[in-house]
Structure formats: structure tokens, C-alpha cells
Coordinates of C-alpha atoms in Angstrom, one line a residue:
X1 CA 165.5 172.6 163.0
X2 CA 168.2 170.2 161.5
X3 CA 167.5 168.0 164.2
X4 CA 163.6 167.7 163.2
X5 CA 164.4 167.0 159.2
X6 CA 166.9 164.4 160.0
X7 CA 163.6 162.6 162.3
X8 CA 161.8 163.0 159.3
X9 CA 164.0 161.6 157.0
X10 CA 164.5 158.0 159.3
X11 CA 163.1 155.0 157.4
X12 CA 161.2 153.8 160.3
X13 CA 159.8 156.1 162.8
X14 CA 160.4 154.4 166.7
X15 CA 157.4 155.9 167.8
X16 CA 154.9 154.1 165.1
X17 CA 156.7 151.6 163.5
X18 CA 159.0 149.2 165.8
X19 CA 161.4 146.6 164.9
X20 CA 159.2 143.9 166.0
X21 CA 156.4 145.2 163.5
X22 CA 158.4 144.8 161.0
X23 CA 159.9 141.5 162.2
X24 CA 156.1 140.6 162.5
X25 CA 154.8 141.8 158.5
X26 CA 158.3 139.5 157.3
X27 CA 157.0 136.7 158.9
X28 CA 153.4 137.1 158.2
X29 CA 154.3 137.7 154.4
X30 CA 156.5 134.4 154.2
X31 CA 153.5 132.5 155.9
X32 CA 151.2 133.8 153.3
X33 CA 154.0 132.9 150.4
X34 CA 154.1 129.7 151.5
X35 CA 150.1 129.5 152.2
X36 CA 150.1 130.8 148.2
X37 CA 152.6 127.8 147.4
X38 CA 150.8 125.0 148.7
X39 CA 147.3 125.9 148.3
X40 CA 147.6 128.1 145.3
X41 CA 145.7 130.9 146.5
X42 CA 146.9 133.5 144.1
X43 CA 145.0 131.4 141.4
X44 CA 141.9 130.9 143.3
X45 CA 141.5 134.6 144.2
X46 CA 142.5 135.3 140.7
X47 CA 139.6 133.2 139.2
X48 CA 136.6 134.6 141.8
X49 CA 137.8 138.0 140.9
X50 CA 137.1 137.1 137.4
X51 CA 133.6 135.5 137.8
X52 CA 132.7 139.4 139.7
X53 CA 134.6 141.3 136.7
X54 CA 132.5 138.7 134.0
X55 CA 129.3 140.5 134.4
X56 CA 130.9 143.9 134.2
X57 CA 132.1 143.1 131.1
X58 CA 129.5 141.4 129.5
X59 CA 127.4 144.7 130.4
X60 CA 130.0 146.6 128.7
X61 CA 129.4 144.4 125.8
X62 CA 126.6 144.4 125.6
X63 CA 125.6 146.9 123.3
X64 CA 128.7 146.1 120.9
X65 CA 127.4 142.0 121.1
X66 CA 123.3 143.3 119.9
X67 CA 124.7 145.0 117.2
X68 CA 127.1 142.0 115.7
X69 CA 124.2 139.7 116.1
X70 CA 121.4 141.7 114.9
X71 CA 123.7 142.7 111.5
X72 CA 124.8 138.6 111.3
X73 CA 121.1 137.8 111.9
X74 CA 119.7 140.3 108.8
X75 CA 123.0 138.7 106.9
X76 CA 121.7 135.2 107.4
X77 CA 118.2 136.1 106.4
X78 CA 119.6 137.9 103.3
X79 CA 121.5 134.8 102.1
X80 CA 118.9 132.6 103.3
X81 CA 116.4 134.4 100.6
X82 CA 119.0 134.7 97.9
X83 CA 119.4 130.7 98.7
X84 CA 115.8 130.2 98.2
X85 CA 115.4 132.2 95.0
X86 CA 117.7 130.2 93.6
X87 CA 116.8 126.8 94.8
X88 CA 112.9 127.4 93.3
X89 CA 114.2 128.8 89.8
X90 CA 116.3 125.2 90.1
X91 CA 113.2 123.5 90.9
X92 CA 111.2 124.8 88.0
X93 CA 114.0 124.1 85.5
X94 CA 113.8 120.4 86.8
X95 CA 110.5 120.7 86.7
X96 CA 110.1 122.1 83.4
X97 CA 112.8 119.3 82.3
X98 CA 110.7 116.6 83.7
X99 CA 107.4 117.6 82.3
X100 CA 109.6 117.1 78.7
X101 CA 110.5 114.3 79.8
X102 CA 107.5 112.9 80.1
X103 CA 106.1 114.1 77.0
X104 CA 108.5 112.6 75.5
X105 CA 108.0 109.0 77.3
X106 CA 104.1 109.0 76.7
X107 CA 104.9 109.9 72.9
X108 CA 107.0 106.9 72.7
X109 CA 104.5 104.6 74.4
X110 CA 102.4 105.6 72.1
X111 CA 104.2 105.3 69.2
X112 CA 105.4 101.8 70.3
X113 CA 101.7 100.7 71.2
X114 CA 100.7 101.8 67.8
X115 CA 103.5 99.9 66.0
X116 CA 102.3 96.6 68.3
X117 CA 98.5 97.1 67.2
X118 CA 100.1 97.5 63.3
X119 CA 101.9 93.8 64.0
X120 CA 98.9 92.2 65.7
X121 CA 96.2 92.9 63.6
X122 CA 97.7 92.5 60.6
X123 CA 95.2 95.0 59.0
X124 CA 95.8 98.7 57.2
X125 CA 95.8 101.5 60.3
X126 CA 95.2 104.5 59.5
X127 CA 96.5 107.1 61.8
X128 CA 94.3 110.6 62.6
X129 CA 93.8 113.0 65.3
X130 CA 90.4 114.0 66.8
X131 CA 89.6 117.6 66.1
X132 CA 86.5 118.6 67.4
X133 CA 85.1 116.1 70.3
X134 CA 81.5 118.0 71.7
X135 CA 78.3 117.1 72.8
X136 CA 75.1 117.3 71.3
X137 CA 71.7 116.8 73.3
X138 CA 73.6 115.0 75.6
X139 CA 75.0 113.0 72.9
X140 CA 79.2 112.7 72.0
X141 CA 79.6 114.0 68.8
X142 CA 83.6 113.1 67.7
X143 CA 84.9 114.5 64.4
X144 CA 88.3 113.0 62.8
X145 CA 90.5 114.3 60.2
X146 CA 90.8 111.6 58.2
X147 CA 87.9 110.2 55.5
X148 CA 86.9 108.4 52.4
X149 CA 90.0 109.8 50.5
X150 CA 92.3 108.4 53.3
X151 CA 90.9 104.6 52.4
X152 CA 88.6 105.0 55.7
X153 CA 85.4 102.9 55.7
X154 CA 82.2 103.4 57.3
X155 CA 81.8 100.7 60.2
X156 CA 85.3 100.4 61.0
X157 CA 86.6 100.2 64.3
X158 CA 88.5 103.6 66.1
X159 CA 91.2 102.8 69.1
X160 CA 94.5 103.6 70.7
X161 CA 97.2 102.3 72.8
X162 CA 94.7 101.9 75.3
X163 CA 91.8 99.8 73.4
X164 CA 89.1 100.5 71.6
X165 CA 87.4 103.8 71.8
X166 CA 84.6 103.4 69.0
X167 CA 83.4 103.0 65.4
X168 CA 83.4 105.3 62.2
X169 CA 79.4 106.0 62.1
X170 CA 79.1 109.1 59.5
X171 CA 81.8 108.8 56.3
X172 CA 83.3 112.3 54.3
X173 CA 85.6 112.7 52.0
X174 CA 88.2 114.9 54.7
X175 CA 86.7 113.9 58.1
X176 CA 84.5 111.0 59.7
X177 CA 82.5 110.8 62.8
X178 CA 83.0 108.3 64.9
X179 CA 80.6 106.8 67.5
X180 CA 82.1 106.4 71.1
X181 CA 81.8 102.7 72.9
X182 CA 80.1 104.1 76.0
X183 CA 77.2 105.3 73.4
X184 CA 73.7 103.6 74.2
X185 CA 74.1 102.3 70.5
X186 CA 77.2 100.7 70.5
X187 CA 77.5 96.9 70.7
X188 CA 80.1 94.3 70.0
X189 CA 81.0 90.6 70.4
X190 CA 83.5 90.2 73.5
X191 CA 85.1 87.4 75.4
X192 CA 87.0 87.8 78.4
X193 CA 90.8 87.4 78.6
X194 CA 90.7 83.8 80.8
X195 CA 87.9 82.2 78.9
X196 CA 86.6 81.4 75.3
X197 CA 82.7 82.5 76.4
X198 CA 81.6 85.0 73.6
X199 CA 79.1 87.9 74.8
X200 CA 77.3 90.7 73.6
X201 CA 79.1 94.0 75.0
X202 CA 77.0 97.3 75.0
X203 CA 77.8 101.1 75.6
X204 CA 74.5 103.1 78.3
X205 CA 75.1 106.5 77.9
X206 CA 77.7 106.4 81.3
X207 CA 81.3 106.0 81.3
X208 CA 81.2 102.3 81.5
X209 CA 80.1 99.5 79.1
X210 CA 78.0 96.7 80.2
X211 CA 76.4 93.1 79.5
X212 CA 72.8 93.0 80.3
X213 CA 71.8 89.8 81.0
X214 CA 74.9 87.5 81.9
X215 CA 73.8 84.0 83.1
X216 CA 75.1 83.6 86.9
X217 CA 76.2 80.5 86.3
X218 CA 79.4 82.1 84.0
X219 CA 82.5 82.3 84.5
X220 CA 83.6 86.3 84.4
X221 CA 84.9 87.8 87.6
X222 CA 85.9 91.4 89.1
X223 CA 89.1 92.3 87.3
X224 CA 88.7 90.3 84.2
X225 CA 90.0 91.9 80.9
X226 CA 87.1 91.6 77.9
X227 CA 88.9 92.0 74.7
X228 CA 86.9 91.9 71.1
X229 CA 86.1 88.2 69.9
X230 CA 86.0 89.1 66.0
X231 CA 82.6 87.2 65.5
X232 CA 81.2 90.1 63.9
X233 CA 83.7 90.3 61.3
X234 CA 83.8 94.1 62.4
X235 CA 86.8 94.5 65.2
X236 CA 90.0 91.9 64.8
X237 CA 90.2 89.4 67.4
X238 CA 92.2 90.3 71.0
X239 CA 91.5 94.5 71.3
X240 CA 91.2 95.6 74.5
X241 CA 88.0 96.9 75.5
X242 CA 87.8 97.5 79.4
X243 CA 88.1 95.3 83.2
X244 CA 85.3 93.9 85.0
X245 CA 84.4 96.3 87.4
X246 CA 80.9 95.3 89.2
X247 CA 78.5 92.2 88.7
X248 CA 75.0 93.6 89.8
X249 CA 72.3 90.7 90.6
X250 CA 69.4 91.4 88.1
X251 CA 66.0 91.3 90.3
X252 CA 65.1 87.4 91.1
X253 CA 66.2 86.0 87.8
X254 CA 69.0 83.7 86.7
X255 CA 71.3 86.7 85.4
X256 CA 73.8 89.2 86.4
X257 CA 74.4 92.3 85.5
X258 CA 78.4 93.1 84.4
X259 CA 79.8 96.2 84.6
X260 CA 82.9 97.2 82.7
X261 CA 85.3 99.9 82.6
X262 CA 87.4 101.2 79.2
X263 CA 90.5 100.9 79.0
X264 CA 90.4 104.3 77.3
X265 CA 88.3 107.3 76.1
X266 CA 88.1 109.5 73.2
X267 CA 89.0 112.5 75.5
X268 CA 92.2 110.7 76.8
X269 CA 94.4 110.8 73.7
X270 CA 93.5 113.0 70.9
X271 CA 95.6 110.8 68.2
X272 CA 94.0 107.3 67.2
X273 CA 94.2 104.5 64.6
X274 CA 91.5 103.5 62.6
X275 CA 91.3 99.8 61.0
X276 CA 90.9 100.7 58.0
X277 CA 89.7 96.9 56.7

């Protein structure tokens, strides 16, 4: 019995392990050390054993990496808006700022075309609004809130920075009427801006003026300016009236037709000036 614990209790059992076995696993492990060494094995087989563990935890992940992104995702979106709201309420204010802007850059146009027509014409102006432009029987009716009391004359001439608009027709004591250019009963003498040729100008009813009968052997062109001449002792010399827009042949005769766009209209600008002599 003591005999058989002391056989169990060898290190190596003769009968399955030999000497040489173990001479054989020393070897065999140096070999492999020195395999590990030179080739660097231990790395290799460390790095393929990572590529098969990758997938296993990125499937473990998984679920944790779906949440993260779906919560950054509804983050981003969230800030995103918030981002938004806040540029748009930027963009009105600039908006809103530019539109005063504006404003205030027509009013000083205005005010500084109105101080040239003052020096050029040399003549009393007489500043007013237009209160109540309509139509009639498809005629303009245009009230202004200035008359007889404000040293306003019948016949005189109506404009803006632009040029001129029209002529006082119907004279009150608060308010005048004022006939528009473009009416079929407007005419004045005109000359063009490159040549001292004088011309009869007429309103038709449309939004453009025109010169009937216009020999074809003249001198006006597309994009001409016509200003007032002042032979009718009615409008000063040099107001802008319109541009050369068309010259129509008239049938088989010796004349042209001209066709002339304002510079301005009563329904562009509701303040004028008014000559008032």
C-alpha cells in the first residue's frame, strides 16, 4: 500500500512519460522560442486572433453603439433647429435693417433731386403730396394737397426727381388736379438731349408719350433723352421727360412714328414739386 502512494507521488511516471519525452518537449519548446524570436510569431498569432475576436465585439457593441448614435443624431438635429431659428430671426432683423436703410437712401435721393430741380430752374417749387390718384371712365384723375392759397397756378408744370409727371388742370383754394403726361391731352415742346431740334411731345392714353409725325430724315435715335425746350413759356428749359424707346415707320410717308418712355409716373412717388411760376 505504501509502496503504491509513493508510485503515485513520482513526478514522472516511467510507464507514460520517459526521459526522452521530456528531453524531446525542451527541445521542441526552445525551437519554437527561437522560431517566436526571429519570425515574431507571438505577434502575428496575436493580431489574427484579434481580427476573429473584432467581430465578436463589435456584435457585442452593437446595441450600446445604436443607442449613442441614435441620441447624438436627435442631439444634432436639435441644435441644428435651434441654429436655424436663430439664424432666420438674424436674417429678418438684417432684413428689417436694410429695408430702413433704404427708405432712408430713397428719401435722401429725393430730397437732394428736389434741392437740384430748386437750383436749376431757378423758379418758386412748391412741394405737395398726391392724395387721392383714381380713375375715372378710364381717365386719371390725380388730386394734390396744395392750391390757390399755396401760390399754385393753374397751367403750371407737376414733376419729381424723376421728370415731369404733368400739369395743374383744375385750380382750388386747398387742392388742385393735375393732368398726367401720358393723358391724350397733354402736349409740350421737347428737344432731345444730343440735339437743338424742337418737337411737339404728346401723351395717348398708354403709358408712353409719343411724337406723331417725326420727319425720317431727323436726327432722334433709340435711347435718346427728350427734355422740355421752354418754347411754350409753360415748363423751364432742360426737365426730363422720358428715353426713346421705339421709332415706328408711319404707312408710305416721309415720317416716323417716336415712341417715348417717362422717366416717371404719378403712381411712383406720391410727393412732387410744382413750378409754381
Amino acid at each position: 500500500m505504501a509502496q503504491q502512494r509513493k508510485n503515485q507521488l513520482n513526478l514522472f511516471n516511467p510507464q507514460s512519460f520517459t526521459f526522452l519525452s521530456f528531453i524531446f518537449f525542451v527541445i521542441l519548446s526552445l525551437a519554437l522560442m527561437g522560431l517566436d524570436k526571429k519570425y515574431n510569431l507571438g505577434s502575428q498569432i496575436k493580431y489574427h486572433v484579434e481580427l476573429l475576436k473584432s467581430p465578436l465585439y463589435v456584435t457585442i457593441n452593437a446595441p450600446l453603439d445604436l443607442k449613442n448614435h441614435i441620441a447624438n443624431y436627435f442631439k444634432s438635429q436639435e441644435q441644428l433647429l435651434h441654429e436655424n431659428e436663430a439664424l432666420n430671426k438674424k436674417i429678418m432683423q438684417l432684413d428689417f435693417e436694410l429695408q430702413k436703410l433704404n427708405f432712408i437712401k430713397e428719401e435722401n435721393t429725393n430730397l437732394r433731386q428736389s434741392l437740384k430741380i430748386q437750383e436749376l430752374k431757378k423758379n418758386q417749387i412748391i412741394t405737395a403730396e398726391i392724395i387721392h390718384p383714381k380713375k375715372i371712365n378710364n381717365k386719371v384723375i390725380i388730386t394734390i394737397n396744395k392750391g390757390a392759397s399755396d401760390h399754385v397756378k393753374l397751367g403750371s408744370a407737376v414733376l419729381n426727381n424723376l421728370g415731369l409727371i404733368g400739369q395743374i388742370v383744375e385750380l382750388y383754394e386747398t387742392k388742385s388736379m393735375m393732368m398726367p403726361a401720358t393723358s391724350n391731352k397733354f402736349q409740350v415742346s421737347a428737344v432731345t438731349d444730343k440735339t437743338k431740334e424742337n418737337f411737339i411731345l404728346s401723351g395717348n392714353n398708354s403709358p408712353f408719350l409719343e411724337i406723331k409725325r417725326y420727319p425720317i430724315s431727323g436726327k432722334i435715335n433709340i435711347g435718346d433723352q427728350i427734355l422740355t425746350s421752354g418754347l411754350d413759356h409753360l415748363y423751364p428749359r432742360g426737365i426730363k421727360i422720358g428715353k426713346v424707346e421705339k421709332i415706328e415707320p408711319i404707312g408710305d410717308s416721309q415720317y416716323n412714328r417716336i415712341i417715348i418712355r417717362p422717366f416717371s409716373t404719378p403712381e411712383q412717388l406720391s410727393h412732387v414739386s410744382i413750378i409754381a411760376e
